[in-house]
């Protein structure tokens, strides 16, 4: 934990040196999915972004409690306080129990995250499993005077809160501007102001998911679950809260207001937000019906995809941009990421086959230190990757016999690929990513190349060419170098 980790705090609009509340321990909460459909590329970005942060914190020796919630109740259509619950609507359309919908899509989400090599969180709480805690949290806000009951529902009084605090501190929104841009909608008459948001909603007779409360048979508001579960598992104050930039307002803004109202102080010290994945400049999302699911990427089953793309291609595609910058999807960009991944895999194979040719260290940079420095600078994955690709040039030069490397040089490069590329960036070797044990066929190919080398030494060119050509037909590329033959699988 010697080096300084800088993180961009959305709350202060500055990079700040990260100092945990409790030395050696980190509490991190990240907004997870609302599980009523398959995960798409937009869901992959926050998962991968905060996976990088989680890995980096663990690498630095911190004990991390990473909480990522599952929203399975209370998230109404259009992220508003009216309309149908997204999961209940899916259950009604498919004639299933709501929790059947939740479990089905949660299983698929976990499968996609595993394929992307996203580490599981320490705790994955469900909103529906914390109804009692959410009711108690609402009681505290009512006692503080920042909420009111209306027709069996409980609403947060934004104007009242703003008199004492600052509603808009995270997003930079001004309450007067919000009033001017927010119109009255049908069904909102029970609110004192359209800016007010639901803490508890009385359930209509047809509403499937509801629980008893002191105010009505109903369900919690969407924003409430994160304040409640963050406090339950990480305490009244914790270190990091993350999520997509689209959650900054109103979701995270409302979280801050709820926490201050219930606890008397903010709960989060560092707010972090990843930017959006866009298609043709427009945010990818289910509400826009312009999303591509991760399964469609993996199978190539979408009109905008020319072919399937492996999970590691998707992961590399996302990491090639800084997490706070927008990434515009295109098939061409994915092809570029695929070629980049191929170069990394080929370099990894060549590196494992390199043999030291000198006892004197070659004058090459400490790529691992440079990449770690980049990650410490607000998770700058593009710069970290650029150092790895500089190392790829060194590996290729050594493999081609142009550069002599000592064992120290080779060990340093292996540390780069192991510590940075695999452990921190989560880019797995090709065979490991596919879940395959390739040891037997690798041994067979090496044996064939050994036979080919013996044939070449004996000037048996027919046998030598036959082995090379037959391997090519099977999808292998064989390259003769100064240090012997190398092979790789064609992409």
Short mmCIF file of C-alpha atoms in Angstrom, two decimals:
data_model
loop_
_atom_site.label_atom_id
_atom_site.label_comp_id
_atom_site.label_asym_id
_atom_site.label_seq_id
_atom_site.Cartn_x
_atom_site.Cartn_y
_atom_site.Cartn_z
CA UNK A 1 0.00 0.00 0.00
CA UNK A 2 2.98 2.28 -0.55
CA UNK A 3 1.96 3.96 -3.81
CA UNK A 4 -0.78 6.58 -3.85
CA UNK A 5 -4.04 5.66 -5.53
CA UNK A 6 -5.79 8.64 -7.12
CA UNK A 7 -9.53 8.39 -7.76
CA UNK A 8 -11.82 10.92 -9.43
CA UNK A 9 -14.48 11.87 -6.90
CA UNK A 10 -17.65 12.94 -8.71
CA UNK A 11 -18.74 14.77 -5.57
CA UNK A 12 -15.75 17.16 -5.61
CA UNK A 13 -15.02 17.01 -9.36
CA UNK A 14 -11.37 16.30 -8.56
CA UNK A 15 -8.89 13.46 -8.45
CA UNK A 16 -8.18 12.72 -4.82
CA UNK A 17 -5.68 10.53 -3.02
CA UNK A 18 -7.61 7.55 -1.74
CA UNK A 19 -7.44 7.13 2.02
CA UNK A 20 -9.83 4.57 3.48
CA UNK A 21 -11.88 5.33 6.53
CA UNK A 22 -10.35 2.37 8.33
CA UNK A 23 -6.65 1.67 7.57
CA UNK A 24 -6.21 -1.54 5.61
CA UNK A 25 -9.96 -1.96 4.96
CA UNK A 26 -12.19 -0.69 2.16
CA UNK A 27 -15.98 -0.63 1.96
CA UNK A 28 -17.25 -0.41 -1.62
CA UNK A 29 -20.85 -0.39 -2.88
CA UNK A 30 -21.71 -0.58 -6.58
CA UNK A 31 -25.19 -0.43 -8.08
CA UNK A 32 -26.00 -3.74 -9.71
CA UNK A 33 -28.61 -4.70 -12.30
CA UNK A 34 -32.39 -4.67 -12.26
CA UNK A 35 -32.87 -8.27 -13.32
CA UNK A 36 -35.78 -8.35 -15.75
CA UNK A 37 -33.82 -8.99 -18.97
CA UNK A 38 -30.46 -10.16 -20.28
CA UNK A 39 -27.35 -8.12 -19.55
CA UNK A 40 -26.09 -5.97 -22.43
CA UNK A 41 -22.86 -4.13 -23.20
CA UNK A 42 -23.97 -1.19 -21.06
CA UNK A 43 -24.16 -3.50 -18.04
CA UNK A 44 -20.72 -4.90 -18.77
CA UNK A 45 -19.02 -1.52 -18.45
CA UNK A 46 -19.69 -0.77 -14.76
CA UNK A 47 -19.12 -4.42 -13.88
CA UNK A 48 -15.68 -4.39 -15.55
CA UNK A 49 -14.78 -0.87 -14.35
CA UNK A 50 -15.35 -1.65 -10.68
CA UNK A 51 -13.86 -5.11 -11.11
CA UNK A 52 -10.61 -3.33 -12.04
CA UNK A 53 -10.86 -1.16 -8.92
CA UNK A 54 -11.65 -4.21 -6.76
CA UNK A 55 -8.64 -6.10 -8.17
CA UNK A 56 -6.35 -3.10 -7.70
CA UNK A 57 -7.40 -2.60 -4.08
CA UNK A 58 -6.84 -6.30 -3.35
CA UNK A 59 -3.45 -6.11 -5.07
CA UNK A 60 -2.50 -3.24 -2.76
CA UNK A 61 -3.23 -5.44 0.22
CA UNK A 62 -6.56 -4.00 1.33
CA UNK A 63 -9.25 -6.18 2.79
CA UNK A 64 -12.23 -5.18 0.66
CA UNK A 65 -15.92 -5.68 1.37
CA UNK A 66 -17.49 -5.25 -2.04
CA UNK A 67 -21.30 -4.99 -2.07
CA UNK A 68 -23.19 -5.09 -5.37
CA UNK A 69 -26.96 -5.02 -5.04
CA UNK A 70 -29.62 -6.79 -7.06
CA UNK A 71 -32.76 -4.72 -7.72
CA UNK A 72 -35.71 -7.09 -7.75
CA UNK A 73 -38.52 -4.78 -6.61
CA UNK A 74 -39.46 -1.10 -6.67
CA UNK A 75 -37.83 -0.08 -9.96
CA UNK A 76 -40.79 1.32 -11.85
CA UNK A 77 -40.98 2.03 -15.57
CA UNK A 78 -39.09 5.11 -16.80
CA UNK A 79 -37.28 5.30 -13.41
CA UNK A 80 -40.26 7.27 -12.10
CA UNK A 81 -42.69 6.92 -9.19
CA UNK A 82 -45.60 5.87 -11.37
CA UNK A 83 -46.16 2.97 -13.71
CA UNK A 84 -45.59 -0.74 -13.40
CA UNK A 85 -42.70 -2.45 -11.63
CA UNK A 86 -40.27 -3.62 -14.33
CA UNK A 87 -39.97 -7.12 -12.90
CA UNK A 88 -43.67 -7.46 -12.14
CA UNK A 89 -44.47 -6.42 -15.71
CA UNK A 90 -42.12 -9.06 -17.10
CA UNK A 91 -43.68 -11.65 -14.79
CA UNK A 92 -47.18 -10.70 -15.94
CA UNK A 93 -46.24 -10.87 -19.63
CA UNK A 94 -44.52 -14.25 -19.26
CA UNK A 95 -47.06 -15.62 -16.73
CA UNK A 96 -44.39 -16.31 -14.14
CA UNK A 97 -43.87 -15.52 -10.48
CA UNK A 98 -41.75 -12.34 -10.15
CA UNK A 99 -38.99 -14.24 -8.37
CA UNK A 100 -38.88 -16.74 -11.23
CA UNK A 101 -38.07 -13.83 -13.52
CA UNK A 102 -35.46 -12.56 -11.05
CA UNK A 103 -33.74 -15.92 -10.65
CA UNK A 104 -33.73 -16.70 -14.37
CA UNK A 105 -32.09 -13.42 -15.39
CA UNK A 106 -29.82 -13.34 -12.36
CA UNK A 107 -28.45 -16.76 -13.30
CA UNK A 108 -27.80 -15.50 -16.82
CA UNK A 109 -26.20 -12.30 -15.50
CA UNK A 110 -23.84 -14.35 -13.33
CA UNK A 111 -22.97 -16.53 -16.31
CA UNK A 112 -22.11 -13.46 -18.40
CA UNK A 113 -20.04 -11.93 -15.59
CA UNK A 114 -18.10 -15.17 -15.17
CA UNK A 115 -17.42 -15.26 -18.92
CA UNK A 116 -16.10 -11.67 -18.73
CA UNK A 117 -13.87 -12.71 -15.80
CA UNK A 118 -15.59 -10.27 -13.45
CA UNK A 119 -14.90 -11.31 -9.86
CA UNK A 120 -18.00 -11.89 -7.72
CA UNK A 121 -18.67 -9.30 -5.00
CA UNK A 122 -18.31 -10.06 -1.30
CA UNK A 123 -22.06 -9.63 -0.76
CA UNK A 124 -24.87 -9.46 -3.34
CA UNK A 125 -27.99 -8.39 -1.40
CA UNK A 126 -31.48 -8.30 -2.92
CA UNK A 127 -33.83 -5.38 -2.38
CA UNK A 128 -36.72 -7.78 -1.67
CA UNK A 129 -34.71 -9.40 1.11
CA UNK A 130 -34.37 -6.13 3.02
CA UNK A 131 -37.93 -4.83 3.26
CA UNK A 132 -37.85 -4.62 7.07
CA UNK A 133 -34.65 -2.56 7.01
CA UNK A 134 -36.09 -0.26 4.36
CA UNK A 135 -39.24 0.35 6.42
CA UNK A 136 -37.09 1.25 9.43
CA UNK A 137 -35.05 3.61 7.26
CA UNK A 138 -38.22 5.37 6.11
CA UNK A 139 -39.26 5.79 9.74
CA UNK A 140 -35.97 7.57 10.47
CA UNK A 141 -36.47 9.96 7.56
CA UNK A 142 -40.02 10.70 8.71
CA UNK A 143 -38.75 11.41 12.22
CA UNK A 144 -36.20 13.87 10.80
CA UNK A 145 -39.02 15.84 9.15
CA UNK A 146 -37.88 15.32 5.56
CA UNK A 147 -40.72 13.06 4.43
CA UNK A 148 -44.50 12.98 4.56
CA UNK A 149 -47.35 10.52 4.15
CA UNK A 150 -49.90 10.96 1.39
CA UNK A 151 -52.66 8.47 0.53
CA UNK A 152 -50.70 5.59 2.10
CA UNK A 153 -47.44 6.42 0.33
CA UNK A 154 -44.38 8.13 1.81
CA UNK A 155 -42.58 10.79 -0.19
CA UNK A 156 -39.28 12.56 0.40
CA UNK A 157 -39.79 16.33 0.72
CA UNK A 158 -37.09 17.71 -1.58
CA UNK A 159 -37.90 21.40 -0.97
CA UNK A 160 -37.84 20.94 2.81
CA UNK A 161 -34.54 19.09 2.59
CA UNK A 162 -33.03 21.71 0.30
CA UNK A 163 -33.68 24.44 2.87
CA UNK A 164 -31.26 22.77 5.27
CA UNK A 165 -28.95 20.97 2.88
CA UNK A 166 -28.13 20.94 -0.81
CA UNK A 167 -30.22 18.75 -3.09
CA UNK A 168 -28.11 18.61 -6.24
CA UNK A 169 -24.70 18.48 -4.57
CA UNK A 170 -23.61 15.44 -6.61
CA UNK A 171 -25.15 16.14 -10.02
CA UNK A 172 -24.81 19.93 -9.94
CA UNK A 173 -28.55 20.33 -10.51
CA UNK A 174 -30.28 23.45 -9.22
CA UNK A 175 -33.65 22.94 -7.54
CA UNK A 176 -35.18 26.02 -9.16
CA UNK A 177 -34.10 24.81 -12.62
CA UNK A 178 -35.50 21.38 -11.81
CA UNK A 179 -38.84 22.94 -10.91
CA UNK A 180 -38.93 24.80 -14.23
CA UNK A 181 -38.11 21.68 -16.25
CA UNK A 182 -40.33 19.23 -14.36
CA UNK A 183 -43.94 19.16 -15.44
CA UNK A 184 -46.88 17.87 -13.47
CA UNK A 185 -47.89 14.40 -14.56
CA UNK A 186 -51.16 12.55 -14.15
CA UNK A 187 -51.13 10.54 -10.95
CA UNK A 188 -48.69 12.81 -9.15
CA UNK A 189 -51.31 14.87 -7.35
CA UNK A 190 -50.64 13.10 -4.07
CA UNK A 191 -47.15 14.64 -4.04
CA UNK A 192 -46.56 18.12 -2.70
CA UNK A 193 -44.12 18.71 -5.55
CA UNK A 194 -43.22 16.75 -8.70
CA UNK A 195 -39.59 16.83 -7.46
CA UNK A 196 -40.48 14.70 -4.45
CA UNK A 197 -39.68 11.01 -4.76
CA UNK A 198 -41.22 7.89 -3.27
CA UNK A 199 -39.74 6.18 -0.24
CA UNK A 200 -42.72 3.82 0.06
CA UNK A 201 -45.54 3.31 -2.43
CA UNK A 202 -48.99 2.05 -1.61
CA UNK A 203 -49.66 -0.89 -3.91
CA UNK A 204 -52.57 -0.78 -6.30
CA UNK A 205 -54.86 -3.83 -6.09
CA UNK A 206 -53.34 -5.31 -9.25
CA UNK A 207 -49.73 -4.84 -8.07
CA UNK A 208 -48.13 -8.26 -7.64
CA UNK A 209 -45.27 -7.43 -5.24
CA UNK A 210 -46.24 -5.84 -1.93
CA UNK A 211 -45.52 -6.06 1.80
CA UNK A 212 -47.22 -4.78 4.99
CA UNK A 213 -45.96 -1.54 6.50
CA UNK A 214 -47.17 1.00 9.08
CA UNK A 215 -48.57 3.11 6.23
CA UNK A 216 -49.98 0.69 3.67
CA UNK A 217 -49.60 -2.60 1.92
CA UNK A 218 -46.96 -1.56 -0.56
CA UNK A 219 -43.36 -1.64 -1.70
CA UNK A 220 -40.18 0.46 -1.30
CA UNK A 221 -39.08 3.18 -3.68
CA UNK A 222 -36.19 2.38 -6.01
CA UNK A 223 -33.67 4.76 -4.42
CA UNK A 224 -34.21 3.45 -0.90
CA UNK A 225 -32.61 0.03 -1.27
CA UNK A 226 -29.06 1.29 -1.84
CA UNK A 227 -29.07 3.67 1.14
CA UNK A 228 -30.45 0.91 3.33
CA UNK A 229 -28.23 -1.95 2.20
CA UNK A 230 -25.12 0.23 2.03
CA UNK A 231 -25.64 1.16 5.68
CA UNK A 232 -26.44 -2.42 6.73
CA UNK A 233 -23.33 -3.99 5.22
CA UNK A 234 -20.81 -1.12 5.20
CA UNK A 235 -21.86 1.11 8.09
CA UNK A 236 -23.13 4.67 8.48
CA UNK A 237 -20.13 5.92 6.48
CA UNK A 238 -18.17 3.96 3.91
CA UNK A 239 -15.47 4.60 1.35
CA UNK A 240 -16.63 4.16 -2.25
CA UNK A 241 -19.96 4.14 -4.06
CA UNK A 242 -19.89 3.42 -7.78
CA UNK A 243 -22.21 3.09 -10.72
CA UNK A 244 -22.97 4.31 -14.20
CA UNK A 245 -23.12 8.02 -14.94
CA UNK A 246 -26.80 7.63 -15.79
CA UNK A 247 -27.45 6.87 -12.12
CA UNK A 248 -25.94 10.12 -10.87
CA UNK A 249 -29.33 11.80 -11.14
CA UNK A 250 -31.78 11.09 -9.75
CA UNK A 251 -30.75 7.78 -8.16
CA UNK A 252 -27.49 8.72 -6.43
CA UNK A 253 -28.64 12.26 -5.70
CA UNK A 254 -31.63 10.80 -3.90
CA UNK A 255 -29.40 8.36 -2.04
CA UNK A 256 -27.36 11.24 -0.64
CA UNK A 257 -30.49 13.10 0.46
CA UNK A 258 -31.91 9.96 2.12
CA UNK A 259 -28.67 9.26 3.97
CA UNK A 260 -28.32 12.81 5.28
CA UNK A 261 -31.99 12.86 6.31
CA UNK A 262 -31.82 9.50 8.11
CA UNK A 263 -28.32 9.67 9.57
CA UNK A 264 -27.57 13.39 9.81
CA UNK A 265 -24.52 13.12 7.54
CA UNK A 266 -23.51 11.80 4.09
CA UNK A 267 -22.75 8.09 3.91
CA UNK A 268 -20.22 8.04 1.05
CA UNK A 269 -16.74 9.53 0.90
CA UNK A 270 -15.81 8.84 -2.76
CA UNK A 271 -18.44 8.76 -5.51
CA UNK A 272 -17.28 7.17 -8.80
CA UNK A 273 -19.14 6.96 -12.11
CA UNK A 274 -18.29 5.25 -15.36
CA UNK A 275 -19.44 6.86 -18.60
CA UNK A 276 -21.84 5.36 -21.11
CA UNK A 277 -21.62 2.92 -24.00
CA UNK A 278 -23.28 4.55 -26.99
CA UNK A 279 -24.52 3.43 -30.39
CA UNK A 280 -24.41 6.16 -33.03
CA UNK A 281 -23.96 8.68 -30.23
CA UNK A 282 -27.01 7.55 -28.21
CA UNK A 283 -26.84 5.78 -24.86
CA UNK A 284 -27.23 2.03 -25.11
CA UNK A 285 -30.11 0.89 -22.95
CA UNK A 286 -33.28 -1.15 -22.73
CA UNK A 287 -35.36 2.00 -22.48
CA UNK A 288 -34.06 3.04 -25.93
CA UNK A 289 -34.40 -0.47 -27.38
CA UNK A 290 -30.95 -0.11 -28.97
CA UNK A 291 -29.02 -2.61 -26.89
CA UNK A 292 -27.07 -5.72 -27.84
CA UNK A 293 -27.00 -8.43 -25.18
CA UNK A 294 -23.75 -10.01 -24.12
CA UNK A 295 -24.99 -13.39 -25.31
CA UNK A 296 -25.58 -11.88 -28.76
CA UNK A 297 -21.97 -10.65 -28.78
CA UNK A 298 -20.68 -14.06 -27.76
CA UNK A 299 -22.76 -15.81 -30.46
CA UNK A 300 -22.63 -13.11 -33.16
CA UNK A 301 -26.42 -13.09 -33.37
CA UNK A 302 -27.22 -9.45 -34.13
CA UNK A 303 -27.54 -7.53 -37.37
CA UNK A 304 -24.84 -5.05 -36.30
CA UNK A 305 -22.28 -7.81 -35.66
CA UNK A 306 -20.23 -9.37 -38.44
CA UNK A 307 -19.26 -12.36 -36.29
CA UNK A 308 -19.14 -13.61 -32.69
CA UNK A 309 -16.78 -11.87 -30.27
CA UNK A 310 -15.27 -13.63 -27.30
CA UNK A 311 -15.75 -12.30 -23.76
CA UNK A 312 -12.08 -11.28 -23.62
CA UNK A 313 -12.53 -9.18 -26.77
CA UNK A 314 -15.45 -7.41 -25.08
CA UNK A 315 -13.41 -6.87 -21.93
CA UNK A 316 -10.44 -5.48 -23.85
CA UNK A 317 -12.74 -3.27 -25.95
CA UNK A 318 -14.08 -1.67 -22.77
CA UNK A 319 -10.64 -1.29 -21.15
CA UNK A 320 -9.15 0.42 -24.20
CA UNK A 321 -11.02 3.58 -23.15
CA UNK A 322 -10.79 5.36 -19.82
CA UNK A 323 -13.79 4.55 -17.66
CA UNK A 324 -14.89 8.20 -17.50
CA UNK A 325 -14.95 8.60 -21.29
CA UNK A 326 -17.77 7.65 -23.63
CA UNK A 327 -17.29 4.52 -25.74
CA UNK A 328 -19.16 4.40 -29.04
CA UNK A 329 -19.89 0.86 -30.16
CA UNK A 330 -19.13 -0.28 -33.70
CA UNK A 331 -18.36 -3.61 -35.27
CA UNK A 332 -15.13 -2.12 -36.65
CA UNK A 333 -14.02 -1.13 -33.14
CA UNK A 334 -14.63 -4.68 -31.93
CA UNK A 335 -12.59 -6.04 -34.82
CA UNK A 336 -9.76 -3.75 -33.71
CA UNK A 337 -10.03 -5.07 -30.16
CA UNK A 338 -10.02 -8.63 -31.51
CA UNK A 339 -6.77 -8.00 -33.43
CA UNK A 340 -5.24 -6.38 -30.34
CA UNK A 341 -6.18 -9.39 -28.23
CA UNK A 342 -4.63 -11.70 -30.81
CA UNK A 343 -1.36 -9.76 -30.56
CA UNK A 344 -1.42 -10.08 -26.78
CA UNK A 345 -2.09 -13.82 -26.91
CA UNK A 346 0.63 -14.39 -29.49
CA UNK A 347 3.09 -12.34 -27.43
CA UNK A 348 2.16 -14.29 -24.30
CA UNK A 349 2.92 -17.55 -26.11
CA UNK A 350 6.21 -16.23 -27.51
CA UNK A 351 7.20 -14.96 -24.08
CA UNK A 352 6.64 -18.38 -22.52
CA UNK A 353 8.89 -19.89 -25.20
CA UNK A 354 11.70 -17.34 -24.92
CA UNK A 355 15.08 -18.53 -23.66
CA UNK A 356 17.63 -16.22 -22.12
CA UNK A 357 20.48 -15.44 -24.52
CA UNK A 358 22.71 -13.28 -22.31
CA UNK A 359 23.58 -12.75 -18.65
CA UNK A 360 23.46 -8.97 -19.12
CA UNK A 361 20.10 -7.26 -18.71
CA UNK A 362 18.88 -5.47 -21.84
CA UNK A 363 17.98 -1.82 -21.45
CA UNK A 364 14.20 -2.11 -21.34
CA UNK A 365 11.82 -0.12 -19.10
CA UNK A 366 10.14 -1.51 -16.01
CA UNK A 367 6.82 -1.95 -17.81
CA UNK A 368 5.10 -3.37 -14.72
CA UNK A 369 5.91 -0.27 -12.64
CA UNK A 370 4.75 2.00 -15.46
CA UNK A 371 1.47 0.11 -15.86
CA UNK A 372 0.83 0.15 -12.11
CA UNK A 373 1.48 3.88 -12.09
CA UNK A 374 -1.17 4.29 -14.79
CA UNK A 375 -3.73 2.23 -12.86
CA UNK A 376 -2.99 4.24 -9.73
CA UNK A 377 -3.88 7.35 -11.72
CA UNK A 378 -7.66 6.92 -11.61
CA UNK A 379 -7.67 3.48 -13.26
CA UNK A 380 -6.06 4.62 -16.49
CA UNK A 381 -6.41 1.31 -18.31
CA UNK A 382 -5.59 2.70 -21.81
CA UNK A 383 -2.16 3.87 -20.62
CA UNK A 384 -1.56 0.61 -18.78
CA UNK A 385 -2.39 -1.28 -21.98
CA UNK A 386 -0.07 0.97 -24.01
CA UNK A 387 2.84 -0.11 -21.80
CA UNK A 388 1.91 -3.76 -22.35
CA UNK A 389 1.89 -3.25 -26.12
CA UNK A 390 5.32 -1.60 -25.87
CA UNK A 391 6.45 -4.77 -24.13
CA UNK A 392 4.92 -6.83 -26.96
CA UNK A 393 7.36 -5.13 -29.36
CA UNK A 394 10.25 -6.17 -27.11
CA UNK A 395 8.99 -9.76 -26.95
CA UNK A 396 8.58 -9.95 -30.72
CA UNK A 397 12.06 -8.50 -31.27
CA UNK A 398 13.51 -11.12 -28.93
CA UNK A 399 11.50 -13.88 -30.59
CA UNK A 400 12.79 -12.78 -34.01
CA UNK A 401 16.36 -12.83 -32.76
CA UNK A 402 16.79 -9.05 -33.07
CA UNK A 403 17.11 -8.44 -29.30
CA UNK A 404 18.92 -10.45 -26.67
CA UNK A 405 17.22 -10.78 -23.28
CA UNK A 406 18.56 -12.01 -19.96
CA UNK A 407 16.57 -14.23 -17.61
CA UNK A 408 15.89 -11.14 -15.49
CA UNK A 409 14.40 -9.42 -18.56
CA UNK A 410 12.19 -12.42 -19.33
CA UNK A 411 11.05 -12.73 -15.71
CA UNK A 412 10.21 -9.01 -15.68
CA UNK A 413 8.10 -9.37 -18.82
CA UNK A 414 6.35 -12.43 -17.39
CA UNK A 415 5.53 -10.40 -14.29
CA UNK A 416 3.97 -7.74 -16.51
CA UNK A 417 1.74 -10.26 -18.27
CA UNK A 418 0.89 -12.12 -15.06
CA UNK A 419 0.39 -9.25 -12.62
CA UNK A 420 -0.95 -6.53 -14.91
CA UNK A 421 -2.62 -8.20 -17.88
CA UNK A 422 -4.05 -11.27 -16.12
CA UNK A 423 -4.45 -10.38 -12.44
CA UNK A 424 -5.33 -6.66 -12.60
CA UNK A 425 -6.82 -6.14 -16.06
CA UNK A 426 -8.41 -9.58 -16.00
CA UNK A 427 -7.46 -10.49 -19.59
CA UNK A 428 -7.06 -14.25 -19.46
CA UNK A 429 -4.90 -16.38 -21.78
CA UNK A 430 -6.91 -17.70 -24.71
CA UNK A 431 -7.20 -21.29 -23.50
CA UNK A 432 -7.99 -20.31 -19.91
CA UNK A 433 -10.66 -17.85 -21.08
CA UNK A 434 -12.29 -20.63 -23.07
CA UNK A 435 -12.14 -22.97 -20.08
CA UNK A 436 -10.04 -25.49 -21.99
CA UNK A 437 -7.12 -27.65 -20.93
CA UNK A 438 -4.93 -27.27 -24.00
CA UNK A 439 -1.92 -29.10 -22.59
CA UNK A 440 -2.47 -32.30 -24.64
CA UNK A 441 -2.86 -30.64 -28.05
CA UNK A 442 -0.05 -28.18 -27.32
CA UNK A 443 2.17 -31.13 -26.55
CA UNK A 444 1.09 -32.80 -29.79
CA UNK A 445 1.84 -29.69 -31.88
CA UNK A 446 5.22 -29.27 -30.17
CA UNK A 447 5.99 -32.90 -30.92
CA UNK A 448 5.12 -32.42 -34.60
CA UNK A 449 7.36 -29.36 -34.78
CA UNK A 450 10.16 -31.34 -33.17
CA UNK A 451 9.75 -34.00 -35.88
CA UNK A 452 9.72 -31.21 -38.47
CA UNK A 453 12.92 -29.71 -37.04
CA UNK A 454 14.63 -33.12 -37.27
CA UNK A 455 13.41 -33.46 -40.87
CA UNK A 456 14.81 -30.03 -41.74
CA UNK A 457 18.15 -30.92 -40.18
CA UNK A 458 18.18 -34.05 -42.30
CA UNK A 459 17.23 -31.93 -45.35
CA UNK A 460 14.00 -33.93 -45.66
CA UNK A 461 12.11 -30.96 -47.07
CA UNK A 462 9.10 -33.00 -48.17
CA UNK A 463 8.34 -34.10 -44.60
CA UNK A 464 9.07 -30.63 -43.26
CA UNK A 465 6.67 -28.99 -45.70
CA UNK A 466 4.03 -31.67 -45.21
CA UNK A 467 3.90 -31.05 -41.44
CA UNK A 468 3.76 -27.27 -41.88
CA UNK A 469 1.04 -27.47 -44.57
CA UNK A 470 -1.10 -29.96 -42.70
CA UNK A 471 -0.91 -27.86 -39.55
CA UNK A 472 -1.97 -24.83 -41.60
CA UNK A 473 -4.98 -26.76 -42.90
CA UNK A 474 -5.95 -27.49 -39.28
CA UNK A 475 -5.79 -23.80 -38.37
CA UNK A 476 -2.25 -23.42 -37.05
CA UNK A 477 0.25 -20.80 -38.18
CA UNK A 478 3.89 -21.94 -38.06
CA UNK A 479 6.64 -19.33 -38.07
CA UNK A 480 10.33 -20.16 -38.34
CA UNK A 481 12.52 -17.91 -36.20
CA UNK A 482 16.16 -17.71 -35.17
CA UNK A 483 15.24 -19.57 -31.97
CA UNK A 484 13.23 -22.27 -33.71
CA UNK A 485 9.66 -22.73 -34.94
CA UNK A 486 6.77 -20.96 -33.23
CA UNK A 487 3.10 -21.70 -33.70
CA UNK A 488 -0.22 -20.07 -32.98
CA UNK A 489 -3.87 -20.70 -33.75
CA UNK A 490 -5.36 -18.65 -36.56
CA UNK A 491 -8.09 -16.26 -35.37
#
